[in-house]
């Protein structure tokens, strides 16, 4: 009887350890059994996501799902009798590798909504479901504009950056008053508009609008010539130099003219 109780404890402990092992194996398995690749795609492009089991399984059905803010949504199913893409996805995706050994779907004319992660689930027999989790990173190339004007000794510069993911704007300009706003465009891209207002005479260097987009930095500079031209001191000096040159030319011409006349 004593031995039986011990046996019971022992087997319970073994059972717990075994369950833990199984859970751990299951957790690891879902990440290792399906080989996938994350993809980058430009807005409006075509891209294929594929899932390939690392070894052969007897698959009954393959299901594709999308991870959305609302939860997980079924997109498409494929089994021995054929494939079916759910109505909301019909115009967006298509099976390119219809089969149960591996699976691939193509997204046509990718939109910002397609940005995110997906599940491909292989319903295998007798193991049950195993899944892969490929992700799609949609981007739109960066477009930038720099507008500026000067009035009352102040520089008013606006830097506009449009792209996806949202571009970041920072300014390299001392003593500038900054103002930023953003707009989401109909195609899902984001335009960031950043403006500075700065007293021209307090500028120590050429102001730079620095745009960061997808780990790339772009600098937009207000031309030095423009700034110099607009600086009242430089402007005055330039005008003085021109006047002096004109005076020298006039004097030279007048002298030559006089020499020629006295020569006759
Ligand atoms: C996407 O695929 C369609 C159909 O094959 C093709 O007409 C279109 O040019 C492709 N778009 C791009 C950006 O490759
Ligand atoms: C196969 O998928 C279709 C939908 O595409 C479904 O109606 C059918 O029941 C599935 N068959 C099996 C055996 O699961
Ligand atoms: C799937 O894989 C099995 C075993 O590797 C093979 O016999 C079968 O022909 C494959 N089916 C397809 C459609 O490729
Ligand atoms: C791609 O999608 C955009 C927006 O959804 C649409 O305006 C455009 O006409 C589509 N292009 C093609 C080739 O279907
Ligand atoms: C700066 O210029 C923008 C347009 O270029 C204008 O909308 C804005 O009001 C100007 N800011 C100031 C303070 O004048
Ligand atoms: C998306 O919209 C923005 C702003 O309207 C535009 O600049 C950009 O070119 C558009 N992108 C595509 C791929 O159509
Ligand atoms: C601009 O700054 C200079 C010196 O920093 C100052 O003398 C001038 O009054 C300022 N101009 C305006 C319009 O504030
Ligand atoms: C933009 O700035 C925010 C906050 O400063 C940061 O979290 C984000 O990663 C930046 N994005 C890029 C593309 O640099």
mmCIF file with all atom_site columns, C-alpha atoms in Angstrom, residues 63-201:
data_model
loop_
_atom_site.group_PDB
_atom_site.id
_atom_site.type_symbol
_atom_site.label_atom_id
_atom_site.label_alt_id
_atom_site.label_comp_id
_atom_site.label_asym_id
_atom_site.label_entity_id
_atom_site.label_seq_id
_atom_site.pdbx_PDB_ins_code
_atom_site.Cartn_x
_atom_site.Cartn_y
_atom_site.Cartn_z
_atom_site.occupancy
_atom_site.B_iso_or_equiv
_atom_site.pdbx_formal_charge
_atom_site.auth_seq_id
_atom_site.auth_comp_id
_atom_site.auth_asym_id
_atom_site.auth_atom_id
_atom_site.pdbx_PDB_model_num
ATOM 1   C CA . UNK A 1 63  ? -5.343  27.379 -44.183 1.00 0.00 ? 63  UNK A CA 1
ATOM 2   C CA . UNK A 1 64  ? -4.054  30.935 -44.598 1.00 0.00 ? 64  UNK A CA 1
ATOM 3   C CA . UNK A 1 65  ? -4.992  33.505 -41.982 1.00 0.00 ? 65  UNK A CA 1
ATOM 4   C CA . UNK A 1 66  ? -4.311  37.202 -41.483 1.00 0.00 ? 66  UNK A CA 1
ATOM 5   C CA . UNK A 1 67  ? -3.478  38.776 -38.136 1.00 0.00 ? 67  UNK A CA 1
ATOM 6   C CA . UNK A 1 68  ? -5.580  41.968 -37.944 1.00 0.00 ? 68  UNK A CA 1
ATOM 7   C CA . UNK A 1 69  ? -6.322  44.518 -35.225 1.00 0.00 ? 69  UNK A CA 1
ATOM 8   C CA . UNK A 1 70  ? -9.654  42.765 -34.694 1.00 0.00 ? 70  UNK A CA 1
ATOM 9   C CA . UNK A 1 71  ? -8.112  39.305 -34.383 1.00 0.00 ? 71  UNK A CA 1
ATOM 10  C CA . UNK A 1 72  ? -7.345  36.497 -36.771 1.00 0.00 ? 72  UNK A CA 1
ATOM 11  C CA . UNK A 1 73  ? -9.223  36.223 -40.053 1.00 0.00 ? 73  UNK A CA 1
ATOM 12  C CA . UNK A 1 74  ? -9.382  33.301 -42.451 1.00 0.00 ? 74  UNK A CA 1
ATOM 13  C CA . UNK A 1 75  ? -8.210  34.168 -45.944 1.00 0.00 ? 75  UNK A CA 1
ATOM 14  C CA . UNK A 1 76  ? -7.999  30.944 -47.899 1.00 0.00 ? 76  UNK A CA 1
ATOM 15  C CA . UNK A 1 77  ? -8.282  27.178 -47.546 1.00 0.00 ? 77  UNK A CA 1
ATOM 16  C CA . UNK A 1 78  ? -6.806  24.433 -49.668 1.00 0.00 ? 78  UNK A CA 1
ATOM 17  C CA . UNK A 1 79  ? -7.518  20.687 -49.411 1.00 0.00 ? 79  UNK A CA 1
ATOM 18  C CA . UNK A 1 80  ? -7.727  17.634 -51.610 1.00 0.00 ? 80  UNK A CA 1
ATOM 19  C CA . UNK A 1 81  ? -10.921 18.838 -53.236 1.00 0.00 ? 81  UNK A CA 1
ATOM 20  C CA . UNK A 1 82  ? -9.408  22.171 -54.213 1.00 0.00 ? 82  UNK A CA 1
ATOM 21  C CA . UNK A 1 83  ? -8.888  25.699 -52.973 1.00 0.00 ? 83  UNK A CA 1
ATOM 22  C CA . UNK A 1 84  ? -11.150 28.453 -51.818 1.00 0.00 ? 84  UNK A CA 1
ATOM 23  C CA . UNK A 1 85  ? -10.248 32.121 -51.247 1.00 0.00 ? 85  UNK A CA 1
ATOM 24  C CA . UNK A 1 86  ? -12.709 33.946 -48.995 1.00 0.00 ? 86  UNK A CA 1
ATOM 25  C CA . UNK A 1 87  ? -14.726 36.730 -50.700 1.00 0.00 ? 87  UNK A CA 1
ATOM 26  C CA . UNK A 1 88  ? -13.009 39.657 -48.907 1.00 0.00 ? 88  UNK A CA 1
ATOM 27  C CA . UNK A 1 89  ? -9.631  38.408 -50.155 1.00 0.00 ? 89  UNK A CA 1
ATOM 28  C CA . UNK A 1 90  ? -10.674 37.280 -53.634 1.00 0.00 ? 90  UNK A CA 1
ATOM 29  C CA . UNK A 1 91  ? -9.387  40.385 -55.417 1.00 0.00 ? 91  UNK A CA 1
ATOM 30  C CA . UNK A 1 92  ? -6.229  40.574 -53.306 1.00 0.00 ? 92  UNK A CA 1
ATOM 31  C CA . UNK A 1 93  ? -4.687  37.100 -53.271 1.00 0.00 ? 93  UNK A CA 1
ATOM 32  C CA . UNK A 1 94  ? -4.332  34.005 -55.379 1.00 0.00 ? 94  UNK A CA 1
ATOM 33  C CA . UNK A 1 95  ? -2.890  30.529 -54.715 1.00 0.00 ? 95  UNK A CA 1
ATOM 34  C CA . UNK A 1 96  ? 0.273   30.043 -56.743 1.00 0.00 ? 96  UNK A CA 1
ATOM 35  C CA . UNK A 1 97  ? 1.340   26.707 -55.284 1.00 0.00 ? 97  UNK A CA 1
ATOM 36  C CA . UNK A 1 98  ? -1.901  24.864 -54.767 1.00 0.00 ? 98  UNK A CA 1
ATOM 37  C CA . UNK A 1 99  ? -0.982  21.689 -52.989 1.00 0.00 ? 99  UNK A CA 1
ATOM 38  C CA . UNK A 1 100 ? -0.680  20.140 -49.619 1.00 0.00 ? 100 UNK A CA 1
ATOM 39  C CA . UNK A 1 101 ? 3.105   19.596 -49.608 1.00 0.00 ? 101 UNK A CA 1
ATOM 40  C CA . UNK A 1 102 ? 3.850   23.298 -49.588 1.00 0.00 ? 102 UNK A CA 1
ATOM 41  C CA . UNK A 1 103 ? 1.824   26.450 -50.106 1.00 0.00 ? 103 UNK A CA 1
ATOM 42  C CA . UNK A 1 104 ? 2.249   29.914 -51.560 1.00 0.00 ? 104 UNK A CA 1
ATOM 43  C CA . UNK A 1 105 ? -0.086  32.853 -52.109 1.00 0.00 ? 105 UNK A CA 1
ATOM 44  C CA . UNK A 1 106 ? 0.517   35.930 -54.232 1.00 0.00 ? 106 UNK A CA 1
ATOM 45  C CA . UNK A 1 107 ? -0.749  39.380 -53.349 1.00 0.00 ? 107 UNK A CA 1
ATOM 46  C CA . UNK A 1 108 ? -1.552  41.536 -56.400 1.00 0.00 ? 108 UNK A CA 1
ATOM 47  C CA . UNK A 1 109 ? -1.303  45.336 -56.353 1.00 0.00 ? 109 UNK A CA 1
ATOM 48  C CA . UNK A 1 110 ? -0.308  45.400 -52.680 1.00 0.00 ? 110 UNK A CA 1
ATOM 49  C CA . UNK A 1 111 ? -1.961  48.049 -50.495 1.00 0.00 ? 111 UNK A CA 1
ATOM 50  C CA . UNK A 1 112 ? -1.078  49.372 -47.042 1.00 0.00 ? 112 UNK A CA 1
ATOM 51  C CA . UNK A 1 113 ? -3.783  47.065 -45.624 1.00 0.00 ? 113 UNK A CA 1
ATOM 52  C CA . UNK A 1 114 ? -1.677  44.070 -46.672 1.00 0.00 ? 114 UNK A CA 1
ATOM 53  C CA . UNK A 1 115 ? 1.124   45.194 -44.344 1.00 0.00 ? 115 UNK A CA 1
ATOM 54  C CA . UNK A 1 116 ? 1.375   42.704 -41.473 1.00 0.00 ? 116 UNK A CA 1
ATOM 55  C CA . UNK A 1 117 ? 1.796   39.082 -40.516 1.00 0.00 ? 117 UNK A CA 1
ATOM 56  C CA . UNK A 1 118 ? 0.081   35.943 -41.734 1.00 0.00 ? 118 UNK A CA 1
ATOM 57  C CA . UNK A 1 119 ? -0.310  32.332 -40.654 1.00 0.00 ? 119 UNK A CA 1
ATOM 58  C CA . UNK A 1 120 ? -0.120  29.307 -42.895 1.00 0.00 ? 120 UNK A CA 1
ATOM 59  C CA . UNK A 1 121 ? -1.517  26.330 -41.039 1.00 0.00 ? 121 UNK A CA 1
ATOM 60  C CA . UNK A 1 122 ? -0.922  22.784 -42.176 1.00 0.00 ? 122 UNK A CA 1
ATOM 61  C CA . UNK A 1 123 ? -3.508  20.498 -40.662 1.00 0.00 ? 123 UNK A CA 1
ATOM 62  C CA . UNK A 1 124 ? -1.529  17.290 -40.510 1.00 0.00 ? 124 UNK A CA 1
ATOM 63  C CA . UNK A 1 125 ? -2.519  13.772 -39.664 1.00 0.00 ? 125 UNK A CA 1
ATOM 64  C CA . UNK A 1 126 ? -2.023  12.509 -37.007 1.00 0.00 ? 126 UNK A CA 1
ATOM 65  C CA . UNK A 1 127 ? 0.103   15.350 -35.529 1.00 0.00 ? 127 UNK A CA 1
ATOM 66  C CA . UNK A 1 128 ? -2.492  18.118 -35.793 1.00 0.00 ? 128 UNK A CA 1
ATOM 67  C CA . UNK A 1 129 ? -1.892  21.695 -36.914 1.00 0.00 ? 129 UNK A CA 1
ATOM 68  C CA . UNK A 1 130 ? 1.586   23.103 -37.502 1.00 0.00 ? 130 UNK A CA 1
ATOM 69  C CA . UNK A 1 131 ? 1.958   26.701 -38.607 1.00 0.00 ? 131 UNK A CA 1
ATOM 70  C CA . UNK A 1 132 ? 4.310   29.219 -40.127 1.00 0.00 ? 132 UNK A CA 1
ATOM 71  C CA . UNK A 1 133 ? 4.166   32.978 -39.594 1.00 0.00 ? 133 UNK A CA 1
ATOM 72  C CA . UNK A 1 134 ? 5.510   34.955 -42.556 1.00 0.00 ? 134 UNK A CA 1
ATOM 73  C CA . UNK A 1 135 ? 5.285   38.765 -42.512 1.00 0.00 ? 135 UNK A CA 1
ATOM 74  C CA . UNK A 1 136 ? 4.868   41.352 -45.259 1.00 0.00 ? 136 UNK A CA 1
ATOM 75  C CA . UNK A 1 137 ? 6.452   44.807 -44.921 1.00 0.00 ? 137 UNK A CA 1
ATOM 76  C CA . UNK A 1 138 ? 4.783   47.180 -47.359 1.00 0.00 ? 138 UNK A CA 1
ATOM 77  C CA . UNK A 1 139 ? 6.582   50.429 -48.144 1.00 0.00 ? 139 UNK A CA 1
ATOM 78  C CA . UNK A 1 140 ? 6.163   53.374 -50.456 1.00 0.00 ? 140 UNK A CA 1
ATOM 79  C CA . UNK A 1 141 ? 9.206   55.254 -51.671 1.00 0.00 ? 141 UNK A CA 1
ATOM 80  C CA . UNK A 1 142 ? 9.968   58.584 -50.073 1.00 0.00 ? 142 UNK A CA 1
ATOM 81  C CA . UNK A 1 143 ? 9.019   61.860 -51.730 1.00 0.00 ? 143 UNK A CA 1
ATOM 82  C CA . UNK A 1 144 ? 10.327  65.115 -50.277 1.00 0.00 ? 144 UNK A CA 1
ATOM 83  C CA . UNK A 1 145 ? 9.767   68.806 -50.892 1.00 0.00 ? 145 UNK A CA 1
ATOM 84  C CA . UNK A 1 146 ? 11.344  71.840 -49.307 1.00 0.00 ? 146 UNK A CA 1
ATOM 85  C CA . UNK A 1 147 ? 9.677   75.234 -49.598 1.00 0.00 ? 147 UNK A CA 1
ATOM 86  C CA . UNK A 1 148 ? 10.986  78.383 -48.026 1.00 0.00 ? 148 UNK A CA 1
ATOM 87  C CA . UNK A 1 149 ? 10.465  82.099 -48.038 1.00 0.00 ? 149 UNK A CA 1
ATOM 88  C CA . UNK A 1 150 ? 11.990  85.029 -46.234 1.00 0.00 ? 150 UNK A CA 1
ATOM 89  C CA . UNK A 1 151 ? 10.137  88.027 -44.929 1.00 0.00 ? 151 UNK A CA 1
ATOM 90  C CA . UNK A 1 152 ? 10.861  90.548 -42.163 1.00 0.00 ? 152 UNK A CA 1
ATOM 91  C CA . UNK A 1 153 ? 14.282  88.969 -41.629 1.00 0.00 ? 153 UNK A CA 1
ATOM 92  C CA . UNK A 1 154 ? 12.686  85.637 -40.842 1.00 0.00 ? 154 UNK A CA 1
ATOM 93  C CA . UNK A 1 155 ? 13.114  82.384 -42.693 1.00 0.00 ? 155 UNK A CA 1
ATOM 94  C CA . UNK A 1 156 ? 9.931   80.328 -42.971 1.00 0.00 ? 156 UNK A CA 1
ATOM 95  C CA . UNK A 1 157 ? 10.826  76.848 -44.248 1.00 0.00 ? 157 UNK A CA 1
ATOM 96  C CA . UNK A 1 158 ? 8.499   73.850 -44.683 1.00 0.00 ? 158 UNK A CA 1
ATOM 97  C CA . UNK A 1 159 ? 9.727   70.342 -45.272 1.00 0.00 ? 159 UNK A CA 1
ATOM 98  C CA . UNK A 1 160 ? 7.228   67.771 -46.574 1.00 0.00 ? 160 UNK A CA 1
ATOM 99  C CA . UNK A 1 161 ? 7.991   64.052 -46.535 1.00 0.00 ? 161 UNK A CA 1
ATOM 100 C CA . UNK A 1 162 ? 5.551   61.482 -47.939 1.00 0.00 ? 162 UNK A CA 1
ATOM 101 C CA . UNK A 1 163 ? 6.031   57.752 -47.658 1.00 0.00 ? 163 UNK A CA 1
ATOM 102 C CA . UNK A 1 164 ? 5.281   54.566 -45.795 1.00 0.00 ? 164 UNK A CA 1
ATOM 103 C CA . UNK A 1 165 ? 6.126   53.684 -43.071 1.00 0.00 ? 165 UNK A CA 1
ATOM 104 C CA . UNK A 1 166 ? 5.731   57.212 -41.690 1.00 0.00 ? 166 UNK A CA 1
ATOM 105 C CA . UNK A 1 167 ? 8.870   59.260 -42.418 1.00 0.00 ? 167 UNK A CA 1
ATOM 106 C CA . UNK A 1 168 ? 10.465  61.247 -39.567 1.00 0.00 ? 168 UNK A CA 1
ATOM 107 C CA . UNK A 1 169 ? 11.636  64.840 -39.928 1.00 0.00 ? 169 UNK A CA 1
ATOM 108 C CA . UNK A 1 170 ? 14.193  66.604 -37.778 1.00 0.00 ? 170 UNK A CA 1
ATOM 109 C CA . UNK A 1 171 ? 15.866  69.958 -38.367 1.00 0.00 ? 171 UNK A CA 1
ATOM 110 C CA . UNK A 1 172 ? 19.455  70.981 -38.024 1.00 0.00 ? 172 UNK A CA 1
ATOM 111 C CA . UNK A 1 173 ? 18.852  74.661 -37.315 1.00 0.00 ? 173 UNK A CA 1
ATOM 112 C CA . UNK A 1 174 ? 19.702  76.683 -34.237 1.00 0.00 ? 174 UNK A CA 1
ATOM 113 C CA . UNK A 1 175 ? 17.079  78.829 -32.534 1.00 0.00 ? 175 UNK A CA 1
ATOM 114 C CA . UNK A 1 176 ? 14.269  77.660 -34.802 1.00 0.00 ? 176 UNK A CA 1
ATOM 115 C CA . UNK A 1 177 ? 10.639  77.464 -33.773 1.00 0.00 ? 177 UNK A CA 1
ATOM 116 C CA . UNK A 1 178 ? 9.297   74.103 -34.986 1.00 0.00 ? 178 UNK A CA 1
ATOM 117 C CA . UNK A 1 179 ? 5.803   73.029 -35.956 1.00 0.00 ? 179 UNK A CA 1
ATOM 118 C CA . UNK A 1 180 ? 4.807   69.589 -37.212 1.00 0.00 ? 180 UNK A CA 1
ATOM 119 C CA . UNK A 1 181 ? 1.650   67.977 -38.523 1.00 0.00 ? 181 UNK A CA 1
ATOM 120 C CA . UNK A 1 182 ? 0.828   64.824 -40.455 1.00 0.00 ? 182 UNK A CA 1
ATOM 121 C CA . UNK A 1 183 ? -1.785  63.696 -42.954 1.00 0.00 ? 183 UNK A CA 1
ATOM 122 C CA . UNK A 1 184 ? -2.768  60.156 -43.976 1.00 0.00 ? 184 UNK A CA 1
ATOM 123 C CA . UNK A 1 185 ? -3.266  60.050 -47.747 1.00 0.00 ? 185 UNK A CA 1
ATOM 124 C CA . UNK A 1 186 ? -6.071  58.061 -49.444 1.00 0.00 ? 186 UNK A CA 1
ATOM 125 C CA . UNK A 1 187 ? -3.586  55.342 -50.466 1.00 0.00 ? 187 UNK A CA 1
ATOM 126 C CA . UNK A 1 188 ? -2.501  54.906 -46.843 1.00 0.00 ? 188 UNK A CA 1
ATOM 127 C CA . UNK A 1 189 ? 0.851   56.682 -47.076 1.00 0.00 ? 189 UNK A CA 1
ATOM 128 C CA . UNK A 1 190 ? 1.679   59.390 -44.535 1.00 0.00 ? 190 UNK A CA 1
ATOM 129 C CA . UNK A 1 191 ? 2.758   62.963 -45.283 1.00 0.00 ? 191 UNK A CA 1
ATOM 130 C CA . UNK A 1 192 ? 4.654   64.712 -42.512 1.00 0.00 ? 192 UNK A CA 1
ATOM 131 C CA . UNK A 1 193 ? 4.851   68.506 -42.767 1.00 0.00 ? 193 UNK A CA 1
ATOM 132 C CA . UNK A 1 194 ? 7.402   70.177 -40.563 1.00 0.00 ? 194 UNK A CA 1
ATOM 133 C CA . UNK A 1 195 ? 7.965   73.946 -40.564 1.00 0.00 ? 195 UNK A CA 1
ATOM 134 C CA . UNK A 1 196 ? 10.477  76.208 -38.926 1.00 0.00 ? 196 UNK A CA 1
ATOM 135 C CA . UNK A 1 197 ? 10.391  79.923 -38.359 1.00 0.00 ? 197 UNK A CA 1
ATOM 136 C CA . UNK A 1 198 ? 13.736  81.475 -37.566 1.00 0.00 ? 198 UNK A CA 1
ATOM 137 C CA . UNK A 1 199 ? 15.337  84.909 -37.442 1.00 0.00 ? 199 UNK A CA 1
ATOM 138 C CA . UNK A 1 200 ? 17.814  84.928 -40.338 1.00 0.00 ? 200 UNK A CA 1
ATOM 139 C CA . UNK A 1 201 ? 20.471  86.838 -38.406 1.00 0.00 ? 201 UNK A CA 1
#
